[in-house]
Coordinates of C-alpha atoms and ligand atoms in Angstrom, one line a residue:
M1 CA 125.5 118.6 124.9
S2 CA 127.8 120.5 122.6
R3 CA 128.0 124.3 122.4
R4 CA 128.4 124.2 118.6
R5 CA 125.9 125.8 116.3
K6 CA 122.8 123.6 115.8
I7 CA 122.1 122.8 112.1
Y8 CA 119.2 120.5 112.4
E9 CA 117.2 118.6 115.1
G10 CA 115.5 115.4 114.3
K11 CA 113.5 113.0 116.5
A12 CA 116.5 110.9 117.7
K13 CA 119.5 113.0 116.7
V14 CA 120.9 116.5 116.5
L15 CA 123.3 117.8 113.9
F16 CA 125.8 120.5 114.8
E17 CA 128.3 122.4 112.8
G18 CA 131.6 120.5 112.6
P19 CA 135.1 121.6 113.6
E20 CA 136.1 122.0 110.0
P21 CA 134.3 122.8 106.7
G22 CA 132.6 119.8 105.2
T23 CA 132.0 118.1 108.6
L24 CA 129.1 117.9 111.0
V25 CA 128.8 116.5 114.5
Q26 CA 126.0 114.0 114.9
Y27 CA 124.6 113.8 118.5
F28 CA 122.5 110.8 119.6
K29 CA 119.6 111.6 121.9
D30 CA 117.7 109.2 124.2
D31 CA 114.4 110.3 122.7
A32 CA 112.3 107.7 120.8
T33 CA 109.3 108.2 118.6
A34 CA 107.2 105.8 116.7
F35 CA 104.3 105.8 114.3
N36 CA 105.3 109.1 112.7
N37 CA 105.8 111.0 115.9
K38 CA 102.5 109.9 117.5
K39 CA 104.2 107.9 120.3
H40 CA 107.0 109.5 122.3
G41 CA 109.4 108.2 124.9
V42 CA 112.8 108.3 126.4
I43 CA 115.0 105.2 126.5
T44 CA 117.7 106.0 129.0
G45 CA 121.1 105.2 127.5
K46 CA 119.8 104.6 123.9
G47 CA 121.8 107.5 122.5
V48 CA 125.1 106.2 123.9
L49 CA 124.4 102.7 122.6
N50 CA 123.3 103.8 119.1
N51 CA 126.3 106.0 118.8
R52 CA 128.5 103.0 119.4
I53 CA 126.5 100.5 117.4
S54 CA 126.2 102.8 114.4
E55 CA 130.0 103.6 114.6
Y56 CA 130.8 99.9 114.7
L57 CA 128.5 99.0 111.7
M58 CA 129.5 101.9 109.6
M59 CA 133.2 101.1 110.2
R60 CA 132.7 97.4 109.3
L61 CA 130.8 98.5 106.1
A62 CA 133.6 100.8 105.1
E63 CA 136.0 97.9 105.4
V64 CA 134.2 96.1 102.7
G65 CA 134.1 99.1 100.4
I66 CA 130.7 100.8 101.2
P67 CA 131.3 104.6 101.3
T68 CA 129.8 106.1 104.4
H69 CA 129.6 109.6 106.0
F70 CA 131.2 108.3 109.3
V71 CA 134.6 109.8 110.2
R72 CA 135.1 109.0 113.9
R73 CA 133.4 108.9 117.2
L74 CA 134.1 111.9 119.3
N75 CA 132.6 111.0 122.7
M76 CA 129.8 109.0 124.3
R77 CA 127.0 110.6 122.3
E78 CA 128.7 112.3 119.4
Q79 CA 130.4 111.3 116.1
L80 CA 132.1 113.4 113.4
I81 CA 130.5 112.9 110.0
K82 CA 131.0 114.3 106.5
E83 CA 128.5 116.9 105.5
L84 CA 126.2 115.5 102.8
E85 CA 123.3 116.7 100.7
I86 CA 120.7 114.2 102.0
I87 CA 118.6 112.4 99.4
P88 CA 115.1 112.6 100.7
I89 CA 114.4 108.9 100.5
E90 CA 114.2 106.2 103.2
V91 CA 115.3 102.9 101.7
V92 CA 113.8 99.9 103.5
I93 CA 115.3 96.4 102.8
R94 CA 113.2 93.5 104.0
N95 CA 114.2 89.8 104.3
I96 CA 111.4 88.6 106.5
A97 CA 107.8 90.0 106.7
A98 CA 107.3 92.3 109.7
G99 CA 105.8 95.7 110.6
S100 CA 104.0 97.6 107.9
F101 CA 104.7 94.9 105.3
T102 CA 102.6 92.3 107.2
K103 CA 99.7 94.8 107.3
R104 CA 100.0 95.8 103.7
F105 CA 100.1 92.2 102.4
G106 CA 98.1 90.4 105.1
M107 CA 101.1 88.2 105.8
A108 CA 102.1 86.6 109.1
E109 CA 105.0 88.2 110.9
G110 CA 108.1 86.1 110.4
T111 CA 107.3 84.8 106.9
A112 CA 110.5 84.5 104.9
L113 CA 110.3 86.6 101.7
P114 CA 111.0 84.9 98.4
R115 CA 114.0 87.3 98.1
S116 CA 115.1 90.5 99.7
I117 CA 112.7 93.3 98.8
V118 CA 113.7 97.0 98.6
E119 CA 111.2 99.8 99.1
Y120 CA 111.5 103.5 98.9
Y121 CA 109.7 106.1 101.1
Y122 CA 109.6 109.8 100.6
K123 CA 111.0 111.6 103.7
N124 CA 108.3 114.0 104.5
D125 CA 106.8 114.2 108.1
E126 CA 103.7 116.1 107.0
L127 CA 102.9 113.3 104.5
E128 CA 104.0 110.6 107.0
D129 CA 106.7 109.3 104.7
P130 CA 104.6 107.8 101.9
M131 CA 105.9 104.7 100.0
V132 CA 107.0 105.7 96.5
S133 CA 108.2 103.9 93.4
E134 CA 111.4 104.4 91.4
E135 CA 109.3 106.4 88.9
H136 CA 108.4 108.9 91.6
V137 CA 111.9 109.3 92.8
T138 CA 113.3 110.1 89.3
A139 CA 110.3 112.0 88.0
F140 CA 110.3 114.4 91.0
G141 CA 114.1 114.7 90.8
W142 CA 114.8 113.4 94.3
A143 CA 117.5 111.3 92.8
T144 CA 118.8 110.7 89.2
P145 CA 118.4 107.3 87.6
Q146 CA 122.2 106.8 88.0
E147 CA 122.0 107.7 91.7
L148 CA 119.0 105.3 92.2
D149 CA 121.1 102.5 90.6
D150 CA 123.9 103.3 93.1
I151 CA 121.4 103.4 96.0
L152 CA 119.9 100.0 95.0
S153 CA 123.2 98.2 94.6
L154 CA 124.7 99.7 97.8
S155 CA 121.5 98.8 99.7
L156 CA 121.7 95.2 98.6
R157 CA 125.4 95.0 99.5
V158 CA 124.7 96.5 102.9
N159 CA 121.9 93.9 103.4
D160 CA 124.2 91.0 102.4
F161 CA 127.0 92.1 104.7
L162 CA 124.9 93.0 107.7
T163 CA 122.8 89.8 107.4
G164 CA 126.0 87.8 107.7
L165 CA 127.5 90.0 110.4
F166 CA 124.4 89.6 112.6
L167 CA 124.0 85.9 111.9
G168 CA 127.5 85.5 113.3
V169 CA 126.3 86.8 116.6
G170 CA 123.1 84.9 116.7
V171 CA 120.8 87.6 115.4
R172 CA 118.4 87.6 112.4
L173 CA 118.3 90.8 110.3
I174 CA 114.6 91.0 109.5
D175 CA 114.5 94.4 107.9
F176 CA 116.1 97.9 108.2
K177 CA 116.0 101.4 106.9
I178 CA 119.0 103.4 105.6
E179 CA 119.5 106.8 104.0
F180 CA 121.9 108.2 101.5
G181 CA 123.4 111.5 100.6
R182 CA 125.6 113.2 98.0
L183 CA 129.2 113.8 98.9
Y184 CA 130.8 116.7 96.9
Q185 CA 134.5 116.1 96.9
D186 CA 137.2 117.2 94.4
D187 CA 134.7 118.3 91.7
Q188 CA 133.0 114.9 92.0
V189 CA 129.7 113.8 93.5
R190 CA 129.1 110.4 94.9
V191 CA 126.3 108.6 96.8
V192 CA 127.3 107.6 100.3
L193 CA 125.6 105.9 103.2
A194 CA 124.3 108.5 105.8
D195 CA 122.3 108.7 109.0
E196 CA 122.7 105.7 111.4
I197 CA 122.3 102.0 111.5
S198 CA 121.1 100.9 115.0
P199 CA 118.3 99.0 116.7
D200 CA 116.2 102.2 116.1
S201 CA 116.3 101.5 112.4
C202 CA 116.6 97.7 112.1
R203 CA 114.5 94.8 113.2
L204 CA 116.7 92.3 114.9
W205 CA 115.5 89.0 116.3
D206 CA 117.4 86.5 118.4
L207 CA 118.2 83.5 116.1
K208 CA 117.1 80.9 118.6
T209 CA 114.1 82.5 120.4
N210 CA 112.9 85.1 117.9
D211 CA 113.0 87.6 120.8
K212 CA 112.9 91.1 119.5
L213 CA 116.1 93.1 120.1
D214 CA 115.1 96.4 118.6
K215 CA 112.7 99.4 118.7
D216 CA 109.6 97.2 118.2
R217 CA 110.0 96.6 122.0
F218 CA 109.2 100.4 122.4
R219 CA 106.6 100.5 119.6
R220 CA 104.7 97.7 121.1
D221 CA 105.3 98.3 124.8
L222 CA 107.1 95.0 125.3
G223 CA 109.4 96.4 128.0
G224 CA 113.2 95.8 128.3
V225 CA 113.9 98.3 125.5
A226 CA 117.3 99.5 126.8
E227 CA 118.3 95.9 127.7
A228 CA 117.6 94.8 124.1
Y229 CA 119.8 97.6 122.7
Q230 CA 122.5 96.6 125.2
E231 CA 122.2 93.0 124.2
I232 CA 122.9 93.9 120.6
A233 CA 125.9 96.0 121.6
R234 CA 127.2 93.2 123.8
R235 CA 126.9 90.6 121.0
L236 CA 128.7 92.9 118.6
G237 CA 131.5 93.1 121.2
I238 CA 131.1 96.7 122.0
L239 CA 129.9 96.5 125.6
L240 CA 131.6 95.0 128.6
D241 CA 130.0 91.7 129.2
T242 CA 127.9 92.8 132.2
G243 CA 124.7 91.2 131.0
P244 CA 121.5 92.8 129.7
T245 CA 120.1 93.8 133.1
D246 CA 122.9 95.8 134.5
P247 CA 121.1 98.4 136.7
K248 CA 123.6 101.1 135.9
G249 CA 122.5 101.1 132.3
S250 CA 125.0 101.3 129.5
T251 CA 128.5 100.4 130.6
T252 CA 130.4 101.4 127.5
L253 CA 134.1 100.9 127.0
Q254 CA 136.0 104.1 126.2
Ligands
LIG301 P1 108.1 99.3 108.8 O1 107.8 97.9 108.8 O2 107.4 100.1 109.9 O3 107.8 99.9 107.4 O4 109.6 99.5 109.0 C1 110.6 98.9 108.2 C2 112.0 99.1 108.8 O5 112.4 100.4 108.7 C3 112.1 98.7 110.3 O6 113.3 98.1 110.5 C4 112.0 100.0 111.0 C5 112.6 101.0 110.0 N1 112.0 102.3 110.1 C6 112.7 103.4 110.4 O7 113.9 103.3 110.7 N2 112.1 104.6 110.4 C7 110.8 104.8 110.1 O8 110.3 105.9 110.1 C8 110.1 103.6 109.7 C9 108.6 103.7 109.4 C10 110.7 102.4 109.7
LIG302 N1 110.9 106.9 113.5 C1 109.5 107.0 113.1 C2 108.7 108.0 113.9 O1 109.1 108.8 114.6 C3 108.8 105.7 113.0 C4 109.3 104.5 113.5 O2 110.5 104.2 113.6 O3 108.4 103.6 113.8 O4 107.6 108.1 114.0

């Protein structure tokens, strides 16, 4: 791990001071948690895979005009990012019913939703990230109405693009969580995509078999967690094609 000054440590990542002002180093750990920290585990090689997968997805999103915090990958577990003021909202976009949504609405997992549904959760561990409405977000000043407009339209663009990208590699994007922050640059502020996009924060099902290729394998003790993350990386063309059961774990290209 880096010897730089630690700024913040989360459940799956650590942020360090960056090499120049306005930058941070984002380090990906192998630790996994679920159900608001009630379940803990280590998925060997996860950090390396998520660093690569998130790099790939953020770069592809940037190519289609989505502003992101990603600058470049530094090494196996670290990437350089722009320093943002994080907006304390988790944005969840759902295409197919799964997870907490099936419980809330008594719906069978796998039911296609009439359209993509966007939800907001207030990032607060003590309160276990409660779901909130747009009214809460603007009334409590977590984001301005203009910022919330930007968050919604960016989220739908991210969903459209990622849905197509994953379909192209035989994967259904069921739902995912993203975060945003404010980038202060040249006397301007804009909303940009932050955090990570990886099998930790997405539900990804094989198109043909509906096999789960994401963190639900950890949440539900299904086994083959690292192999599922590796399979996503392999399909995205990030890993050497060694197959999902390579005993050495993650065989990343440099
Ligand atoms: P949920 O069905 O548990 O509400 O999760 C919806 C999506 O958001 C799913 O793809 C997993 C992701 N997610 C996170 O990335 N972090 C979280 O803390 C939670 C609750 C969900
Ligand atoms: N990341 C969250 C936690 O640590 C929940 C989840 O992803 O299921 O509890």
